[in-house]
mmCIF file of C-alpha atoms in Angstrom:
data_model
loop_
_atom_site.group_PDB
_atom_site.id
_atom_site.type_symbol
_atom_site.label_atom_id
_atom_site.label_comp_id
_atom_site.label_asym_id
_atom_site.label_seq_id
_atom_site.Cartn_x
_atom_site.Cartn_y
_atom_site.Cartn_z
ATOM 1 C CA MET T 1 101.525 111.016 101.769
ATOM 2 C CA GLN T 2 99.823 111.788 98.843
ATOM 3 C CA GLU T 3 102.797 110.840 96.770
ATOM 4 C CA LEU T 4 102.290 107.300 98.784
ATOM 5 C CA VAL T 5 98.740 106.767 98.128
ATOM 6 C CA LEU T 6 98.834 107.091 94.646
ATOM 7 C CA GLY T 7 101.890 105.226 94.088
ATOM 8 C CA ILE T 8 100.369 101.905 95.871
ATOM 9 C CA PHE T 9 97.202 102.744 93.519
ATOM 10 C CA ALA T 10 98.921 102.361 90.498
ATOM 11 C CA ALA T 11 101.106 99.497 91.788
ATOM 12 C CA LEU T 12 98.026 98.103 92.520
ATOM 13 C CA LEU T 13 96.211 98.923 88.574
ATOM 14 C CA SER T 14 99.521 97.136 87.218
ATOM 15 C CA ALA T 15 99.073 94.445 89.120
ATOM 16 C CA PHE T 16 95.821 94.345 87.606
ATOM 17 C CA SER T 17 96.809 94.665 84.085
ATOM 18 C CA TRP T 18 99.790 92.079 84.362
ATOM 19 C CA ALA T 19 97.340 89.448 85.585
ATOM 20 C CA SER T 20 95.156 90.216 82.469
ATOM 21 C CA ALA T 21 97.677 90.524 80.611
ATOM 22 C CA THR T 22 99.258 86.399 81.800
ATOM 23 C CA ILE T 23 95.799 84.781 80.931
ATOM 24 C CA LEU T 24 95.378 86.210 77.643
ATOM 25 C CA VAL T 25 99.475 85.349 77.243
ATOM 26 C CA ARG T 26 98.031 81.677 78.453
ATOM 27 C CA ALA T 27 95.210 81.676 75.954
ATOM 28 C CA GLY T 28 98.463 82.895 73.253
ATOM 29 C CA LEU T 29 100.153 80.176 74.169
ATOM 30 C CA LYS T 30 98.777 77.229 72.692
ATOM 31 C CA LYS T 31 100.464 77.490 69.500
ATOM 32 C CA LEU T 32 103.209 79.448 69.563
ATOM 33 C CA SER T 33 106.936 79.083 71.272
ATOM 34 C CA PRO T 34 107.162 81.311 74.475
ATOM 35 C CA VAL T 35 110.177 82.867 72.340
ATOM 36 C CA GLY T 36 107.671 83.574 68.715
ATOM 37 C CA ALA T 37 104.626 85.110 71.671
ATOM 38 C CA ASN T 38 107.004 86.947 72.593
ATOM 39 C CA ILE T 39 108.341 88.268 69.239
ATOM 40 C CA LEU T 40 104.885 89.475 68.327
ATOM 41 C CA ARG T 41 103.623 90.750 71.793
ATOM 42 C CA LEU T 42 107.478 93.453 72.146
ATOM 43 C CA TYR T 43 106.692 94.782 68.304
ATOM 44 C CA VAL T 44 103.175 95.437 69.273
ATOM 45 C CA ALA T 45 104.104 96.943 72.560
ATOM 46 C CA SER T 46 106.982 98.678 70.897
ATOM 47 C CA THR T 47 105.091 100.386 67.664
ATOM 48 C CA LEU T 48 102.776 101.401 70.401
ATOM 49 C CA PHE T 49 105.087 103.660 72.163
ATOM 50 C CA LEU T 50 106.614 104.675 69.229
ATOM 51 C CA THR T 51 103.555 106.067 68.652
ATOM 52 C CA ILE T 52 102.714 107.747 71.656
ATOM 53 C CA PHE T 53 105.875 108.903 71.524
ATOM 54 C CA ALA T 54 105.988 110.532 68.403
ATOM 55 C CA LEU T 55 102.854 112.470 68.975
ATOM 56 C CA THR T 56 103.968 113.875 72.382
ATOM 57 C CA GLY T 57 107.201 114.751 71.632
ATOM 58 C CA ASN T 58 108.916 112.305 73.326
ATOM 59 C CA LEU T 59 111.512 110.956 70.979
ATOM 60 C CA GLY T 60 114.302 112.947 72.284
ATOM 61 C CA VAL T 61 114.888 110.311 74.788
ATOM 62 C CA PHE T 62 116.841 108.108 71.591
ATOM 63 C CA ARG T 63 119.310 111.012 72.848
ATOM 64 C CA LEU T 64 119.669 110.691 75.621
ATOM 65 C CA PRO T 65 123.450 110.365 77.158
ATOM 66 C CA VAL T 66 124.588 106.688 76.063
ATOM 67 C CA LYS T 67 125.193 105.671 79.567
ATOM 68 C CA LEU T 68 121.486 106.113 80.351
ATOM 69 C CA LEU T 69 120.765 104.319 77.494
ATOM 70 C CA ALA T 70 122.832 100.850 77.620
ATOM 71 C CA LEU T 71 121.350 101.039 81.537
ATOM 72 C CA ALA T 72 117.748 101.405 79.965
ATOM 73 C CA PHE T 73 118.321 98.337 77.251
ATOM 74 C CA ILE T 74 120.420 96.350 79.552
ATOM 75 C CA SER T 75 117.435 96.129 81.667
ATOM 76 C CA ALA T 76 115.211 95.615 79.174
ATOM 77 C CA GLN T 77 116.858 92.186 78.009
ATOM 78 C CA PHE T 78 116.734 91.298 81.197
ATOM 79 C CA GLY T 79 113.331 92.357 82.318
ATOM 80 C CA PHE T 80 111.692 91.778 78.482
ATOM 81 C CA VAL T 81 113.594 89.014 76.982
ATOM 82 C CA ILE T 82 115.447 86.769 78.750
ATOM 83 C CA GLY T 83 112.870 87.128 82.319
ATOM 84 C CA ASP T 84 109.869 86.632 80.178
ATOM 85 C CA TYR T 85 111.235 83.999 78.321
ATOM 86 C CA PHE T 86 111.276 81.744 81.324
ATOM 87 C CA TYR T 87 108.321 82.904 82.595
ATOM 88 C CA PHE T 88 106.303 81.891 79.003
ATOM 89 C CA GLY T 89 108.419 78.987 79.406
ATOM 90 C CA ALA T 90 107.112 78.212 82.783
ATOM 91 C CA LEU T 91 103.361 79.185 81.596
ATOM 92 C CA LYS T 92 102.925 77.140 78.453
ATOM 93 C CA ARG T 93 104.585 73.592 81.176
ATOM 94 C CA MET T 94 102.906 74.277 84.206
ATOM 95 C CA GLY T 95 99.612 76.707 83.641
ATOM 96 C CA VAL T 96 99.681 79.849 85.666
ATOM 97 C CA SER T 97 98.048 78.547 88.838
ATOM 98 C CA ARG T 98 101.114 76.556 89.795
ATOM 99 C CA THR T 99 103.559 79.740 87.935
ATOM 100 C CA VAL T 100 103.001 83.322 89.465
ATOM 101 C CA PRO T 101 103.259 81.731 93.243
ATOM 102 C CA ILE T 102 107.386 81.295 92.135
ATOM 103 C CA THR T 103 107.818 84.441 89.655
ATOM 104 C CA SER T 104 105.981 86.473 92.132
ATOM 105 C CA THR T 105 109.289 86.045 94.552
ATOM 106 C CA TYR T 106 110.021 89.303 92.447
ATOM 107 C CA PRO T 107 110.478 92.020 95.523
ATOM 108 C CA LEU T 108 112.154 89.643 97.538
ATOM 109 C CA TRP T 109 114.749 89.767 94.474
ATOM 110 C CA THR T 110 114.649 93.385 94.044
ATOM 111 C CA ILE T 111 115.520 93.773 97.535
ATOM 112 C CA LEU T 112 118.021 91.608 98.046
ATOM 113 C CA TRP T 113 120.007 93.142 95.032
ATOM 114 C CA ALA T 114 119.762 96.253 97.170
ATOM 115 C CA ILE T 115 120.931 94.580 100.737
ATOM 116 C CA LEU T 116 124.130 93.339 98.564
ATOM 117 C CA PHE T 117 125.128 96.214 96.350
ATOM 118 C CA LEU T 118 123.419 98.972 98.196
ATOM 119 C CA GLY T 119 124.604 97.796 101.719
ATOM 120 C CA LYS T 120 121.102 98.401 102.960
ATOM 121 C CA LYS T 121 120.279 97.044 106.412
ATOM 122 C CA VAL T 122 118.642 93.201 107.176
ATOM 123 C CA GLU T 123 115.692 94.627 109.072
ATOM 124 C CA PRO T 124 114.120 91.660 110.963
ATOM 125 C CA HIS T 125 110.372 91.623 109.105
ATOM 126 C CA VAL T 126 112.861 91.669 106.017
ATOM 127 C CA ILE T 127 114.583 87.833 107.403
ATOM 128 C CA ILE T 128 110.771 86.811 108.148
ATOM 129 C CA GLY T 129 109.471 87.979 104.517
ATOM 130 C CA ALA T 130 111.689 86.142 103.122
ATOM 131 C CA VAL T 131 111.344 82.811 105.356
ATOM 132 C CA LEU T 132 107.350 83.087 104.225
ATOM 133 C CA VAL T 133 108.796 83.273 100.381
ATOM 134 C CA VAL T 134 110.671 80.478 100.624
ATOM 135 C CA LEU T 135 107.415 78.642 102.333
ATOM 136 C CA ALA T 136 106.074 79.356 99.471
ATOM 137 C CA ILE T 137 108.522 77.792 96.882
ATOM 138 C CA ILE T 138 108.529 74.761 98.489
ATOM 139 C CA VAL T 139 105.269 74.454 99.487
ATOM 140 C CA VAL T 140 104.655 75.202 95.508
ATOM 141 C CA LYS T 141 107.129 72.579 94.494
ATOM 142 C CA ARG T 142 105.944 69.295 96.774
ATOM 143 C CA ALA T 143 102.111 70.273 94.791
ATOM 144 C CA GLU T 144 104.763 70.133 91.564
ATOM 145 C CA GLU T 145 105.919 66.354 92.550
ATOM 146 C CA GLU T 146 102.617 65.857 93.578
ATOM 147 C CA GLU T 147 100.804 66.086 90.351
ATOM 148 C CA HIS T 148 104.047 65.195 88.237
ATOM 149 C CA THR T 149 104.040 68.554 86.693
ATOM 150 C CA ASP T 150 107.436 69.194 84.397
ATOM 151 C CA ARG T 151 110.253 70.216 86.518
ATOM 152 C CA LEU T 152 112.093 72.699 83.994
ATOM 153 C CA GLY T 153 108.706 74.585 84.566
ATOM 154 C CA PHE T 154 109.557 74.987 87.577
ATOM 155 C CA VAL T 155 113.433 76.128 87.475
ATOM 156 C CA PHE T 156 112.344 78.805 84.326
ATOM 157 C CA ALA T 157 109.638 80.318 87.359
ATOM 158 C CA PHE T 158 112.369 79.845 89.437
ATOM 159 C CA LEU T 159 114.989 82.386 87.132
ATOM 160 C CA ALA T 160 112.104 84.357 85.175
ATOM 161 C CA PRO T 161 111.349 86.310 88.925
ATOM 162 C CA ILE T 162 115.162 86.917 89.601
ATOM 163 C CA SER T 163 115.590 88.365 86.084
ATOM 164 C CA TRP T 164 113.149 90.381 86.651
ATOM 165 C CA SER T 165 114.509 91.757 90.346
ATOM 166 C CA ILE T 166 117.520 93.150 87.780
ATOM 167 C CA ALA T 167 115.554 94.828 85.695
ATOM 168 C CA ILE T 168 113.637 97.012 87.964
ATOM 169 C CA THR T 169 116.849 97.199 90.261
ATOM 170 C CA ILE T 170 118.750 98.655 86.942
ATOM 171 C CA MET T 171 115.030 100.597 86.396
ATOM 172 C CA GLU T 172 114.772 102.136 89.795
ATOM 173 C CA HIS T 173 118.604 103.150 89.108
ATOM 174 C CA LEU T 174 117.159 105.276 85.295
ATOM 175 C CA SER T 175 113.835 106.280 87.006
ATOM 176 C CA SER T 176 115.446 109.814 88.481
ATOM 177 C CA SER T 177 117.257 110.344 85.424
ATOM 178 C CA ILE T 178 114.158 109.828 82.422
ATOM 179 C CA PRO T 179 110.611 110.694 82.737
ATOM 180 C CA THR T 180 107.864 107.835 83.396
ATOM 181 C CA ILE T 181 106.827 107.886 79.381
ATOM 182 C CA GLN T 182 110.317 107.604 78.371
ATOM 183 C CA LEU T 183 111.535 104.841 80.601
ATOM 184 C CA ALA T 184 108.399 103.205 79.989
ATOM 185 C CA GLY T 185 108.877 103.075 76.728
ATOM 186 C CA VAL T 186 112.902 103.112 75.267
ATOM 187 C CA ARG T 187 112.744 99.556 77.760
ATOM 188 C CA ILE T 188 109.943 98.421 75.337
ATOM 189 C CA VAL T 189 111.621 99.284 72.738
ATOM 190 C CA PHE T 190 115.146 98.065 73.481
ATOM 191 C CA ALA T 191 113.822 94.636 74.200
ATOM 192 C CA SER T 192 111.801 94.555 71.037
ATOM 193 C CA ILE T 193 115.342 94.959 69.798
ATOM 194 C CA GLY T 194 116.825 93.186 71.431
ATOM 195 C CA ILE T 195 114.667 90.170 70.366
ATOM 196 C CA SER T 196 115.069 90.172 66.783
ATOM 197 C CA ALA T 197 118.121 88.735 67.235
ATOM 198 C CA PHE T 198 116.077 85.526 67.408
ATOM 199 C CA LEU T 199 114.096 86.202 64.264
ATOM 200 C CA PRO T 200 115.779 84.463 61.596
ATOM 201 C CA LYS T 201 114.355 80.821 63.505
ATOM 202 C CA TYR T 202 111.531 82.173 64.754
ATOM 203 C CA GLY T 203 110.431 84.141 61.937
ATOM 204 C CA ARG T 204 108.192 81.614 59.976
ATOM 205 C CA GLU T 205 105.996 80.994 62.573
ATOM 206 C CA VAL T 206 106.165 84.863 63.985
ATOM 207 C CA ARG T 207 104.297 85.194 60.391
ATOM 208 C CA GLY T 208 102.317 82.123 60.519
ATOM 209 C CA VAL T 209 100.118 83.243 63.049
ATOM 210 C CA SER T 210 96.464 84.008 63.007
ATOM 211 C CA ARG T 211 94.142 87.423 63.514
ATOM 212 C CA ARG T 212 93.136 84.887 66.799
ATOM 213 C CA GLU T 213 96.535 84.993 68.296
ATOM 214 C CA VAL T 214 97.516 87.920 66.920
ATOM 215 C CA ALA T 215 95.005 90.256 68.759
ATOM 216 C CA VAL T 216 95.096 88.143 71.757
ATOM 217 C CA LEU T 217 98.971 88.650 71.958
ATOM 218 C CA ALA T 218 98.442 91.808 71.057
ATOM 219 C CA GLY T 219 95.772 92.804 74.192
ATOM 220 C CA ALA T 220 98.430 91.088 76.541
ATOM 221 C CA ALA T 221 101.145 93.359 74.908
ATOM 222 C CA VAL T 222 99.114 96.770 75.146
ATOM 223 C CA LEU T 223 97.668 95.608 78.926
ATOM 224 C CA GLY T 224 101.038 94.154 80.132
ATOM 225 C CA LEU T 225 103.475 96.164 78.474
ATOM 226 C CA VAL T 226 101.931 99.378 77.685
ATOM 227 C CA LEU T 227 99.737 100.148 80.515
ATOM 228 C CA GLY T 228 100.872 97.226 83.341
ATOM 229 C CA GLN T 229 104.325 99.107 82.217
ATOM 230 C CA TYR T 230 103.439 102.280 82.137
ATOM 231 C CA LEU T 231 101.747 102.214 85.681
ATOM 232 C CA PHE T 232 104.301 100.501 87.116
ATOM 233 C CA VAL T 233 106.983 102.547 86.682
ATOM 234 C CA TYR T 234 105.092 104.979 87.083
ATOM 235 C CA SER T 235 104.560 103.725 90.807
ATOM 236 C CA VAL T 236 108.584 102.835 91.358
ATOM 237 C CA THR T 237 108.531 106.307 90.674
ATOM 238 C CA LEU T 238 106.862 107.775 93.424
ATOM 239 C CA VAL T 239 107.531 105.198 95.878
ATOM 240 C CA GLY T 240 110.511 103.447 95.168
ATOM 241 C CA SER T 241 110.318 99.752 94.798
ATOM 242 C CA PRO T 242 110.747 98.459 97.711
ATOM 243 C CA ILE T 243 107.362 99.421 98.534
ATOM 244 C CA ALA T 244 106.194 99.166 94.075
ATOM 245 C CA ALA T 245 107.203 95.623 93.684
ATOM 246 C CA PRO T 246 105.808 94.364 96.681
ATOM 247 C CA VAL T 247 102.520 96.085 96.421
ATOM 248 C CA SER T 248 101.959 94.852 92.713
ATOM 249 C CA ALA T 249 102.808 91.250 93.325
ATOM 250 C CA ILE T 250 99.108 90.517 94.297
ATOM 251 C CA ASN T 251 99.118 89.909 90.927
ATOM 252 C CA PRO T 252 99.530 86.191 91.181
ATOM 253 C CA VAL T 253 96.766 86.355 93.933
ATOM 254 C CA ILE T 254 94.460 87.792 90.887
ATOM 255 C CA ALA T 255 95.812 85.879 87.971
ATOM 256 C CA SER T 256 95.571 82.014 89.584
ATOM 257 C CA LEU T 257 91.823 83.081 90.512
ATOM 258 C CA LEU T 258 91.046 84.025 86.647
ATOM 259 C CA ALA T 259 92.729 80.735 85.600
ATOM 260 C CA VAL T 260 90.573 79.123 87.445
ATOM 261 C CA VAL T 261 87.407 81.010 86.651
ATOM 262 C CA LEU T 262 88.504 81.302 82.232
ATOM 263 C CA LEU T 263 90.388 78.495 81.596
ATOM 264 C CA GLY T 264 89.906 75.952 83.625
ATOM 265 C CA GLU T 265 92.202 75.182 85.440
ATOM 266 C CA LYS T 266 92.191 72.826 88.345
ATOM 267 C CA PRO T 267 92.197 74.952 91.570
ATOM 268 C CA ASN T 268 95.043 72.895 93.955
ATOM 269 C CA ALA T 269 94.729 74.045 97.947
ATOM 270 C CA LYS T 270 99.284 74.276 98.100
ATOM 271 C CA ILE T 271 98.917 76.106 94.809
ATOM 272 C CA PHE T 272 96.823 78.810 96.993
ATOM 273 C CA GLU T 273 98.495 78.038 100.267
ATOM 274 C CA GLY T 274 101.990 79.200 98.064
ATOM 275 C CA LEU T 275 99.825 82.500 96.850
ATOM 276 C CA VAL T 276 99.419 83.387 100.196
ATOM 277 C CA LEU T 277 102.971 82.658 101.384
ATOM 278 C CA ALA T 278 104.388 84.859 98.758
ATOM 279 C CA VAL T 279 102.366 87.623 99.081
ATOM 280 C CA LEU T 280 102.200 87.886 102.450
ATOM 281 C CA GLY T 281 106.139 87.668 102.274
ATOM 282 C CA VAL T 282 107.205 90.201 100.145
ATOM 283 C CA VAL T 283 104.431 92.694 101.693
ATOM 284 C CA LEU T 284 105.912 92.078 105.378
ATOM 285 C CA ILE T 285 109.451 92.454 103.842
ATOM 286 C CA SER T 286 108.397 96.203 102.692
ATOM 287 C CA HIS T 287 107.014 96.888 106.151
ATOM 288 C CA ARG T 288 103.593 97.122 104.654
ATOM 289 C CA LEU T 289 101.619 94.649 105.615
ATOM 290 C CA LYS T 290 99.446 97.090 107.867
ATOM 291 C CA LEU T 291 98.616 99.091 104.796
ATOM 292 C CA LEU T 292 97.844 96.442 102.300
ATOM 293 C CA SER T 293 95.729 94.434 104.786
ATOM 294 C CA PRO T 294 92.345 95.426 103.998
ATOM 295 C CA PHE T 295 93.487 94.767 100.005
ATOM 296 C CA PHE T 296 94.448 90.889 101.651
ATOM 297 C CA TYR T 297 91.080 90.193 103.118
ATOM 298 C CA LEU T 298 89.340 91.376 100.077
ATOM 299 C CA LEU T 299 91.312 89.428 97.675
ATOM 300 C CA LEU T 300 92.164 86.287 99.806
ATOM 301 C CA PRO T 301 89.610 84.310 101.597
ATOM 302 C CA THR T 302 91.529 81.961 103.385
ATOM 303 C CA ALA T 303 92.935 85.334 105.436
ATOM 304 C CA ARG T 304 89.632 85.671 106.893
ATOM 305 C CA GLY T 305 90.056 81.806 107.760
ATOM 306 C CA GLN T 306 87.822 80.406 105.326
#
């Protein structure tokens, strides 16, 4: 029971870290391209993790069996290079409050892969949760059409969680063989290696960033890729992705509210309807609705009938 509570608490903290990082990323994308911003963010995060590894004696992670390192590399590319490319692209085109309801569906895809490839049973609550998530996407899509928002942004937002879910599925497999801090860090380092393939094209842009942009994206790297990533991997290690992923899915609620308050994004009733449906859907999928309902009643005024 103690591990369950600790795992859920770690997932909640990761959600707050990711939400805060999302706001910083959005602010840092005003002049930078999604790839340029991600290069800078990953380089900062990988430097921090390598420093932590050197100080704590964890550099031995790079001497693990080749198979484990190869899986960690693949997970990193799907999570931080491909998935975050789509995510950053959607953020730049549509903003935070219109992107996160769609990208919050990654737990649905994570559980779907477990059903398809691990032979897990499809329980009724999973079907209901899936329906809610699909409804959330439909609601947000209609809101985008009404506002004539960028269609490519919607496609990017749809592809991001699929890519993330592949990364999470591989990561959960690795979590039984690699300690938490090592798994979190090695994936970031491998992601920075993978994204270096784009450096010849985006190197000039990265070198031309202002000090303010460096500070903003460095903050996003610390919150999202170091603190948030470590807490999420720790949560997955304790309670598994079917619980950790849905709990962390409250991050879009936090991010959307912060975007309205701090970035001045105009709230839209359908966007918030989509948020509620998406988050309730992914929590239902994990069959943890009763356990998490207090958090929803605190965070979502609509859940209290207001």
